[in-house]
PDB file of C-alpha atoms in Angstrom:
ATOM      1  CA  UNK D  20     227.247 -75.482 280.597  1.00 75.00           C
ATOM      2  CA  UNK D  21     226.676 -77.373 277.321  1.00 83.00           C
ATOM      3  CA  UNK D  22     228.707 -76.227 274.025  1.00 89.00           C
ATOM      4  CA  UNK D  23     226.065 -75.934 272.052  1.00 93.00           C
ATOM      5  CA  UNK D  24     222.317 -74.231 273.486  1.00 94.00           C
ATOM      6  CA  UNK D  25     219.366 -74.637 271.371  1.00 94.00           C
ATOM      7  CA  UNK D  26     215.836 -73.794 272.936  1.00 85.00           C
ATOM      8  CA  UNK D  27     214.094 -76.966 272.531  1.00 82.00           C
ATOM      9  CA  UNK D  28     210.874 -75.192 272.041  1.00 84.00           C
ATOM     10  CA  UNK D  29     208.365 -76.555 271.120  1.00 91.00           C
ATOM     11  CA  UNK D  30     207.567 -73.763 268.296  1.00 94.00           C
ATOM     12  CA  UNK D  31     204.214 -73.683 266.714  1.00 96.00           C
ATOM     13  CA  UNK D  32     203.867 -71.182 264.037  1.00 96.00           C
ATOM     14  CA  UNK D  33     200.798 -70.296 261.444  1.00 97.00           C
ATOM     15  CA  UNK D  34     201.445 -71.836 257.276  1.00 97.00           C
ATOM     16  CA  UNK D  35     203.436 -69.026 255.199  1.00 97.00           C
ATOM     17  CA  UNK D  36     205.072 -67.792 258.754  1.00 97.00           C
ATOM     18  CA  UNK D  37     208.728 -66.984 259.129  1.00 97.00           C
ATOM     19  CA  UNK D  38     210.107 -68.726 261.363  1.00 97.00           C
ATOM     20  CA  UNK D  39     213.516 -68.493 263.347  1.00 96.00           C
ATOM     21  CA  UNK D  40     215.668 -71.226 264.728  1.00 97.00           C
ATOM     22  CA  UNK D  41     218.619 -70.104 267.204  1.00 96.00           C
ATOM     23  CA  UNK D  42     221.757 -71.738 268.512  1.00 96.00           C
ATOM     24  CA  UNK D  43     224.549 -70.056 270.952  1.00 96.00           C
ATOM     25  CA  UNK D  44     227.694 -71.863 271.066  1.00 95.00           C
ATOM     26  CA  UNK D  45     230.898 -71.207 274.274  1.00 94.00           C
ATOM     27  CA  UNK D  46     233.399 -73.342 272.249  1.00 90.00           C
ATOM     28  CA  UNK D  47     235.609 -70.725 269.755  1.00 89.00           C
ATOM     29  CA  UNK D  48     237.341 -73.093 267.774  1.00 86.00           C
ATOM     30  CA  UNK D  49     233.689 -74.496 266.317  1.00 89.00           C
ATOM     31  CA  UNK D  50     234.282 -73.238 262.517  1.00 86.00           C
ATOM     32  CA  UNK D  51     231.495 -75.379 260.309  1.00 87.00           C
ATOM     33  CA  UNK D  52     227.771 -75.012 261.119  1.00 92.00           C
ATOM     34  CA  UNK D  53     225.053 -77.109 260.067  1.00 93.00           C
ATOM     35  CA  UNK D  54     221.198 -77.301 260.691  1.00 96.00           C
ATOM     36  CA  UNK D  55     219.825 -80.359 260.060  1.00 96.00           C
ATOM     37  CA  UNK D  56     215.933 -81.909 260.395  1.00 96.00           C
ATOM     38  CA  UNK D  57     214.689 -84.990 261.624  1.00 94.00           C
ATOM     39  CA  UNK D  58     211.539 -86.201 261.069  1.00 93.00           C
ATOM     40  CA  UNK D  59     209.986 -88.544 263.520  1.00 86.00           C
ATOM     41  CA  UNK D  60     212.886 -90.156 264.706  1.00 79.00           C
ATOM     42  CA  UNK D  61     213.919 -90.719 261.206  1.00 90.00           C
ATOM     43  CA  UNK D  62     217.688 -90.355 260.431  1.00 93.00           C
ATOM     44  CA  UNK D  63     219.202 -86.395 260.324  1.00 94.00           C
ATOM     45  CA  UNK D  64     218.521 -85.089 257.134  1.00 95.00           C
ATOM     46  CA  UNK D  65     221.580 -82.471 256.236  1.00 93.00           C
ATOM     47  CA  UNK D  66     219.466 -78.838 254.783  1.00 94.00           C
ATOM     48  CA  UNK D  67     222.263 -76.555 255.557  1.00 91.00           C
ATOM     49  CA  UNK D  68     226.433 -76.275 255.399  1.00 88.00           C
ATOM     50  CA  UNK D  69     228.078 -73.203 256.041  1.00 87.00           C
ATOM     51  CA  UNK D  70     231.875 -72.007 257.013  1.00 80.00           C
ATOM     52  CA  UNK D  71     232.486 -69.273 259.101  1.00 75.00           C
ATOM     53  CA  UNK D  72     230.673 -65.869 259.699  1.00 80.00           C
ATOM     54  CA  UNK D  73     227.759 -64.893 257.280  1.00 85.00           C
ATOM     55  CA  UNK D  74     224.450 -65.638 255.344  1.00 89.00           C
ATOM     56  CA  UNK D  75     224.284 -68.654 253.349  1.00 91.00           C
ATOM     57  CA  UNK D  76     220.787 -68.948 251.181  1.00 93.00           C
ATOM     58  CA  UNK D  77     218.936 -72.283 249.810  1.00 93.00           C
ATOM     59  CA  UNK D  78     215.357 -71.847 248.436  1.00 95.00           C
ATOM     60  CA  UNK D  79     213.218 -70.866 251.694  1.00 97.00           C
ATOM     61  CA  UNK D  80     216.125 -71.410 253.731  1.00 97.00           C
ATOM     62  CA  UNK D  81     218.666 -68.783 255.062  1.00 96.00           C
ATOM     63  CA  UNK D  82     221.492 -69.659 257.442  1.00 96.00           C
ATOM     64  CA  UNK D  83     223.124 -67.010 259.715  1.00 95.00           C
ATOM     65  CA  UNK D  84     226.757 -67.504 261.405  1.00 95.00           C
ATOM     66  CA  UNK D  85     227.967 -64.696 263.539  1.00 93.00           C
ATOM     67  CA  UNK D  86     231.166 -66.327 265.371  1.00 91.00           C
ATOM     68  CA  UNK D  87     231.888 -62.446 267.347  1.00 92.00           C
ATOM     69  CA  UNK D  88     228.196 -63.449 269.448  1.00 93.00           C
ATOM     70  CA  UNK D  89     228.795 -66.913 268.992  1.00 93.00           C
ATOM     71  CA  UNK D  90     225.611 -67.370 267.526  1.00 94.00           C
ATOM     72  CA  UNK D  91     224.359 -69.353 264.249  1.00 96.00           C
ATOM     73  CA  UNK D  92     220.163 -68.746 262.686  1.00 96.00           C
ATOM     74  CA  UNK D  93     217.987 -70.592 260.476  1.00 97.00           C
ATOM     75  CA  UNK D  94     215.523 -68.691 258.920  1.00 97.00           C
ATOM     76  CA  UNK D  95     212.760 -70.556 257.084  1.00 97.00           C
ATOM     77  CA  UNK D  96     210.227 -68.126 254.786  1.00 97.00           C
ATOM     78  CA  UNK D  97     207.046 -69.293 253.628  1.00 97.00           C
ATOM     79  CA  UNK D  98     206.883 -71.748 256.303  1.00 97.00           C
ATOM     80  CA  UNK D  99     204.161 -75.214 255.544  1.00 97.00           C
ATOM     81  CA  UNK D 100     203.036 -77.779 257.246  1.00 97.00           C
ATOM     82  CA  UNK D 101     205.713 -79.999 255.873  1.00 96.00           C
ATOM     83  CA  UNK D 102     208.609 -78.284 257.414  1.00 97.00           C
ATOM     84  CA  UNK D 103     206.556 -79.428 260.621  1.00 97.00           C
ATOM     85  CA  UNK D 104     210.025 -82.032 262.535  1.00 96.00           C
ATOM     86  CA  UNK D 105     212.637 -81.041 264.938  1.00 94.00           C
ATOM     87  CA  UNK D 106     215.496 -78.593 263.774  1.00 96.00           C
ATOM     88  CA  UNK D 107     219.046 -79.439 264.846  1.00 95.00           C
ATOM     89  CA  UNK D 108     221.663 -76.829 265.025  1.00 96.00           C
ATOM     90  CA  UNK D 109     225.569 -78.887 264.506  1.00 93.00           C
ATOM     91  CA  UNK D 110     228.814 -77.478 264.594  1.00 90.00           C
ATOM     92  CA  UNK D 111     232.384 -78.712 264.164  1.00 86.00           C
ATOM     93  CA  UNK D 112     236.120 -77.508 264.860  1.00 80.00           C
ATOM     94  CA  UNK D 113     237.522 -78.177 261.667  1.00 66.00           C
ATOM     95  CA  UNK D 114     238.124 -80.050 258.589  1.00 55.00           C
ATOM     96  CA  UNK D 115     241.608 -80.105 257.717  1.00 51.00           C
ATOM     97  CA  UNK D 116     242.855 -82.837 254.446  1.00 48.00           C
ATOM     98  CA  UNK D 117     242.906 -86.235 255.434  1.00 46.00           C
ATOM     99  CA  UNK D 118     243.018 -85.468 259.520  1.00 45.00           C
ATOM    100  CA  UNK D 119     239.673 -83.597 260.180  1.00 48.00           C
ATOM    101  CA  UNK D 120     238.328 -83.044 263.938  1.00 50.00           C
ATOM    102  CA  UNK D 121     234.804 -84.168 262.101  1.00 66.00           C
ATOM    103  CA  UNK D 122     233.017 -85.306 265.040  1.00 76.00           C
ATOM    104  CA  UNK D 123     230.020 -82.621 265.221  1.00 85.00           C
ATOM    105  CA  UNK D 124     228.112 -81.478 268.259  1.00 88.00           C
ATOM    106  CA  UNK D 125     224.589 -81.128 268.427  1.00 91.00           C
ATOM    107  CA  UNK D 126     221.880 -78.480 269.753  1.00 92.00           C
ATOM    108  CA  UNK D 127     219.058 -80.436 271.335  1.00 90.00           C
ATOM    109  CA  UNK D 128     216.880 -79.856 268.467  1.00 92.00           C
ATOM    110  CA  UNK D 129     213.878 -77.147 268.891  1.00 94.00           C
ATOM    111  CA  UNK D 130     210.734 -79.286 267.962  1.00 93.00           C
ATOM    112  CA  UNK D 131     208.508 -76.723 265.392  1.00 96.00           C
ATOM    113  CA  UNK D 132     205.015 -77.707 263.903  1.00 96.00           C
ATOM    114  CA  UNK D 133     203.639 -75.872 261.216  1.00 97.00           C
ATOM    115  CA  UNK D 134     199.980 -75.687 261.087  1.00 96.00           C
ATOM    116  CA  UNK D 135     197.576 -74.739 258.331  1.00 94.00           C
TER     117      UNK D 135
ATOM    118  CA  UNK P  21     218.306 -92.101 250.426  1.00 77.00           C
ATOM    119  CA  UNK P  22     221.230 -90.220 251.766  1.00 77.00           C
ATOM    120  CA  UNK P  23     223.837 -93.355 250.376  1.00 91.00           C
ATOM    121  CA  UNK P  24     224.520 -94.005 253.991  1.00 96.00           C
ATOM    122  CA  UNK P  25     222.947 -97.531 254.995  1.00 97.00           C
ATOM    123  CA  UNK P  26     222.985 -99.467 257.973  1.00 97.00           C
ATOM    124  CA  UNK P  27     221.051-102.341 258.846  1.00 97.00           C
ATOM    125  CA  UNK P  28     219.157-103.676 260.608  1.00 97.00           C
ATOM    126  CA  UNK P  29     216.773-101.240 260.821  1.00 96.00           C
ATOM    127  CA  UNK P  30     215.025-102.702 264.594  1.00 96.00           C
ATOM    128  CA  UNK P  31     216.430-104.798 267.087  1.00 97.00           C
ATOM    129  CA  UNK P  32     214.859-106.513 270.331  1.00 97.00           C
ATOM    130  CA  UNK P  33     217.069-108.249 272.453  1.00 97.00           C
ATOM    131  CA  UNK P  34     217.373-109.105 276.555  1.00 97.00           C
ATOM    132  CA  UNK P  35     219.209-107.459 279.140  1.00 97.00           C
ATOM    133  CA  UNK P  36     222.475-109.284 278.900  1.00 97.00           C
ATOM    134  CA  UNK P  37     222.937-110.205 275.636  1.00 97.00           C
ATOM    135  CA  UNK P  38     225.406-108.514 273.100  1.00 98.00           C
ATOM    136  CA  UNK P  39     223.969-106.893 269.055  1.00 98.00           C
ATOM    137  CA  UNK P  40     225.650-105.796 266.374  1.00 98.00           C
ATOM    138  CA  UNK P  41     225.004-102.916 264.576  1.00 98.00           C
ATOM    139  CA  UNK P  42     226.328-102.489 260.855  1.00 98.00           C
ATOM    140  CA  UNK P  43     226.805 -99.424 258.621  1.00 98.00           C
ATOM    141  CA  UNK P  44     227.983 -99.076 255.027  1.00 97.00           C
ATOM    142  CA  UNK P  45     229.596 -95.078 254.120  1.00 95.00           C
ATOM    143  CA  UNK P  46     228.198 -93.089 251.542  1.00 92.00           C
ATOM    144  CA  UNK P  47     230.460 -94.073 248.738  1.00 91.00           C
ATOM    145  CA  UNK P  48     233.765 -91.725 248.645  1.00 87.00           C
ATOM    146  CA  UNK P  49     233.261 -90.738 252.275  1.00 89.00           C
ATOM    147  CA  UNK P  50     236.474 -92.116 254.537  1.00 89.00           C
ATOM    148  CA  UNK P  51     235.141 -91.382 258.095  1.00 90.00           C
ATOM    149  CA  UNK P  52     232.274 -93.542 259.624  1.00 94.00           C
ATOM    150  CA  UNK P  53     231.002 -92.210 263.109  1.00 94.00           C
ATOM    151  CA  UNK P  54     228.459 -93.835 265.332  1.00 96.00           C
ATOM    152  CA  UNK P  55     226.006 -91.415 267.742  1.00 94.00           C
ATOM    153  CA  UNK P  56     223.083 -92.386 269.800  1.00 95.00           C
ATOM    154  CA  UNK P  57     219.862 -90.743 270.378  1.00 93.00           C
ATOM    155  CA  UNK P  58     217.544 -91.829 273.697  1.00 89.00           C
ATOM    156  CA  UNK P  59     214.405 -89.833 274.035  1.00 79.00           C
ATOM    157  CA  UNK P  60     215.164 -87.887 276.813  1.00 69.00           C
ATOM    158  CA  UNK P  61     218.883 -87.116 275.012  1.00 75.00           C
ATOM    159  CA  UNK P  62     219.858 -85.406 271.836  1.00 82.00           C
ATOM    160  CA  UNK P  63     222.099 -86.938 269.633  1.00 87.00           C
ATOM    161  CA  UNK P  64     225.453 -88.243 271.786  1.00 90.00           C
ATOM    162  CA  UNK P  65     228.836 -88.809 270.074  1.00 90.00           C
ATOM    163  CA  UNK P  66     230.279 -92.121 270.559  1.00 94.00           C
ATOM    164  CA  UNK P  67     232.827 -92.383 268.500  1.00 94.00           C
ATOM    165  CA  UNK P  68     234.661 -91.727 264.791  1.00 92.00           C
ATOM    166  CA  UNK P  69     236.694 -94.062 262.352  1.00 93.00           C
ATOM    167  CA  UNK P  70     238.783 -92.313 259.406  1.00 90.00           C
ATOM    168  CA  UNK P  71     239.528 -94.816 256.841  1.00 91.00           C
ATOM    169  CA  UNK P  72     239.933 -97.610 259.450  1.00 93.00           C
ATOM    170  CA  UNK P  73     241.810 -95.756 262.170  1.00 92.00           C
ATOM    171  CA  UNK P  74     239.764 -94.600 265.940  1.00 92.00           C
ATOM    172  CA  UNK P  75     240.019 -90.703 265.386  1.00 87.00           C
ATOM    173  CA  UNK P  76     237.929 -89.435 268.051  1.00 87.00           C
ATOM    174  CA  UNK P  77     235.767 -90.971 271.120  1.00 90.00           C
ATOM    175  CA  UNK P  78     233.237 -89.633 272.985  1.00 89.00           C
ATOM    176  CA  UNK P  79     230.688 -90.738 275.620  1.00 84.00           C
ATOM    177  CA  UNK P  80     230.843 -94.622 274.986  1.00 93.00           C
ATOM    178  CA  UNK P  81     230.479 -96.696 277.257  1.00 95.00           C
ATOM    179  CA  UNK P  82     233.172 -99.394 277.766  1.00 96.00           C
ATOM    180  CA  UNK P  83     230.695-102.074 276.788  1.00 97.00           C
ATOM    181  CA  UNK P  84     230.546-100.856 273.328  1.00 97.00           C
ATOM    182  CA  UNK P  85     233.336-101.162 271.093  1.00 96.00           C
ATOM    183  CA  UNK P  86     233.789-100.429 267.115  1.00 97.00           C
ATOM    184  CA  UNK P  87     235.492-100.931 263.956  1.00 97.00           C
ATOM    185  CA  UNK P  88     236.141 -99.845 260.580  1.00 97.00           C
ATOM    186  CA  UNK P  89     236.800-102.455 257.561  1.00 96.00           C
ATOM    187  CA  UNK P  90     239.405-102.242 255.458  1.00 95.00           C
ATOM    188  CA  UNK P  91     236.378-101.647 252.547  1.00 94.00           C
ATOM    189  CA  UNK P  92     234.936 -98.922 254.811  1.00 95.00           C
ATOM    190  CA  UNK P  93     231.758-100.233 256.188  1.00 96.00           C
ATOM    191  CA  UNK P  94     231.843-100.200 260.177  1.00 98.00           C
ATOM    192  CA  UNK P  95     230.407-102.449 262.806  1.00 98.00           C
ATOM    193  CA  UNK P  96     229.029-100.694 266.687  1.00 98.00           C
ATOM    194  CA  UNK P  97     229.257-103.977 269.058  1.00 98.00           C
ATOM    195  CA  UNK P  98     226.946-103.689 272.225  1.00 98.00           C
ATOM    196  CA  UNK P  99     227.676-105.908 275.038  1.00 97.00           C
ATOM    197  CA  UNK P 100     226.067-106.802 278.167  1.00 97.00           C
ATOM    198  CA  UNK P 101     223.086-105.174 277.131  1.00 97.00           C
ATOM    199  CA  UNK P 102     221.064-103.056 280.059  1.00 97.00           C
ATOM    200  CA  UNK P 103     217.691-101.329 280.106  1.00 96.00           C
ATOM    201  CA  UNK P 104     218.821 -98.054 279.566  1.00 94.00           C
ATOM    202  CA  UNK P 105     220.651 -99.121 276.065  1.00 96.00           C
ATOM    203  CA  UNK P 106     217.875 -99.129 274.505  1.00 96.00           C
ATOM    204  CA  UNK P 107     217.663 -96.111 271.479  1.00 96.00           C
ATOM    205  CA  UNK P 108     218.016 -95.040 268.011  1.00 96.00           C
ATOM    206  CA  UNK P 109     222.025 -95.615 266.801  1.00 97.00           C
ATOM    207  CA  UNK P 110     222.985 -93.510 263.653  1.00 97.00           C
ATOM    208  CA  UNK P 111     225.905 -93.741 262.036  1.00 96.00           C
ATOM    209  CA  UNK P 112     226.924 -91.311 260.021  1.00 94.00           C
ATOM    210  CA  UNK P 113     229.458 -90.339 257.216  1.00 92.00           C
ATOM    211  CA  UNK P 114     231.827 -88.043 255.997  1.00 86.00           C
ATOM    212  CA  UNK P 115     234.756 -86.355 254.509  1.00 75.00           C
ATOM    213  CA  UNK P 116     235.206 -84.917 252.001  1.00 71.00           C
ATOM    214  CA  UNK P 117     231.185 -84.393 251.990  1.00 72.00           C
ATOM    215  CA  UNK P 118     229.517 -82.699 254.983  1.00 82.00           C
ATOM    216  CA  UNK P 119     227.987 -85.267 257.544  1.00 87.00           C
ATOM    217  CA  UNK P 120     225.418 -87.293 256.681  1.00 91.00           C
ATOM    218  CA  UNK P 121     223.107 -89.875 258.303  1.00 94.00           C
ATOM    219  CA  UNK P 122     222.015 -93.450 257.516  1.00 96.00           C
ATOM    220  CA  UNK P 123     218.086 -94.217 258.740  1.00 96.00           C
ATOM    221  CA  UNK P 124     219.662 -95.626 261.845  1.00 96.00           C
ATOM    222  CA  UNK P 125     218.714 -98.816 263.806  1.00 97.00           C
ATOM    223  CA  UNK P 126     215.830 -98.528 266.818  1.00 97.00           C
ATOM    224  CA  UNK P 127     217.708-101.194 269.420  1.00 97.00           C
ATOM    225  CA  UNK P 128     215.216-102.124 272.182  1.00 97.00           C
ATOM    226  CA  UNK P 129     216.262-104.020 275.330  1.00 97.00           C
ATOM    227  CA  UNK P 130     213.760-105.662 277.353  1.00 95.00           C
TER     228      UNK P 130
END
């Protein structure tokens, strides 16, 4: 079983949709999520940070953490067609001074197009 | 431009032959960390440097080695090069920020 799941999709969803990204974790001591987007093989581009359990909110963007299910969301509202690249969930152990874990481990990324 | 650069951008080599790829930090950040991405793979962990120390390894392969510089910037060194080598290396950086990525090099082996 992999640490992280992510359903790979692909997800094709209407402009102005809402659309919801999902990632299930086993490993406990994962403490910092991130959701990231890559465009067409382009380098990870970094859209959300959070730390522990909760909602975190960024312009269209809302990231869930739930660590009792194990379980992180990304919520995009007023979806267009320029959201349209592959969604990667990340996660990491911890960050601690000068002697963080860092390393992050990635969904497989859940490929979403947007159309108008 | 997410500060985090690493050049060159594509590389086409032979089976056989060793590359190197280089990456510069985003300024301030101490750890460097190298991960490839094939297209039937997501994004592997091969390895982390904080501020010129190994910190963590993951799935590399003992053909590929890495440093850090004493000014940061870090170098992935591929050896014997082999079909299935070919993909996108990021390297990416951190601490204190969150993780970021450079635009990554496309290495092609033929």
């Amino acid at each position: 079983q992999k640490e992280v799941e992510q359903d790979p999709g692909p997800l094709s969803v209407p402009e102005g949709a809402i659309v919801s990204l999902n990632c299930t974790y086993s490993n406990s001591a994962f403490q910092y999520f991130m959701w990231y987007r890559q465009y067409s093989r382009k380098g990870p581009e970094l859209l959300m940070y959070t730390y522990s359990s909760g909602n975190k909110e960024d312009g269209r963007f809302t990231a869930q953490v739930d660590k009792s299910s194990k379980y992180i969301s990304l919520f995009i509202r007023d979806s267009q067609p320029s959201d349209s690249a592959t969604y990667l969930c990340a996660m990491s152990a911890f960050l601690s001074g000068g002697t963080s874990y860092g390393k992050l481990t990635f969904g497989q990324g859940t490929i979403l197009t947007v159309h108008p | 431009d997410s500060g985090v650069t690493q050049t060159p951008k594509h590389l086409i080599t032979a089976t056989g032959q060793r590359v190197t790829l280089r990456c510069s930090p985003r300024s301030g950040d101490l750890s460097v960390y190298w991960y490839q991405q094939s297209l039937d793979q997501g994004l592997q962990f091969l390895i982390q440097y904080y501020n010129g120390e190994e910190r963590a390894k993951g799935n590399i392969l003992e053909r590929f080695s890495a440093q850090q510089f004493p000014d940061l910037h870090s170098e992935l060194n591929l050896s014997s090069l082999e079909l299935g080598d070919s993909a996108l290396y990021f390297c990416a950086s951190s601490q204190p920020n969150p993780m970021i990525f450079g635009p990554g090099t496309r290495l092609t082996v033929l």
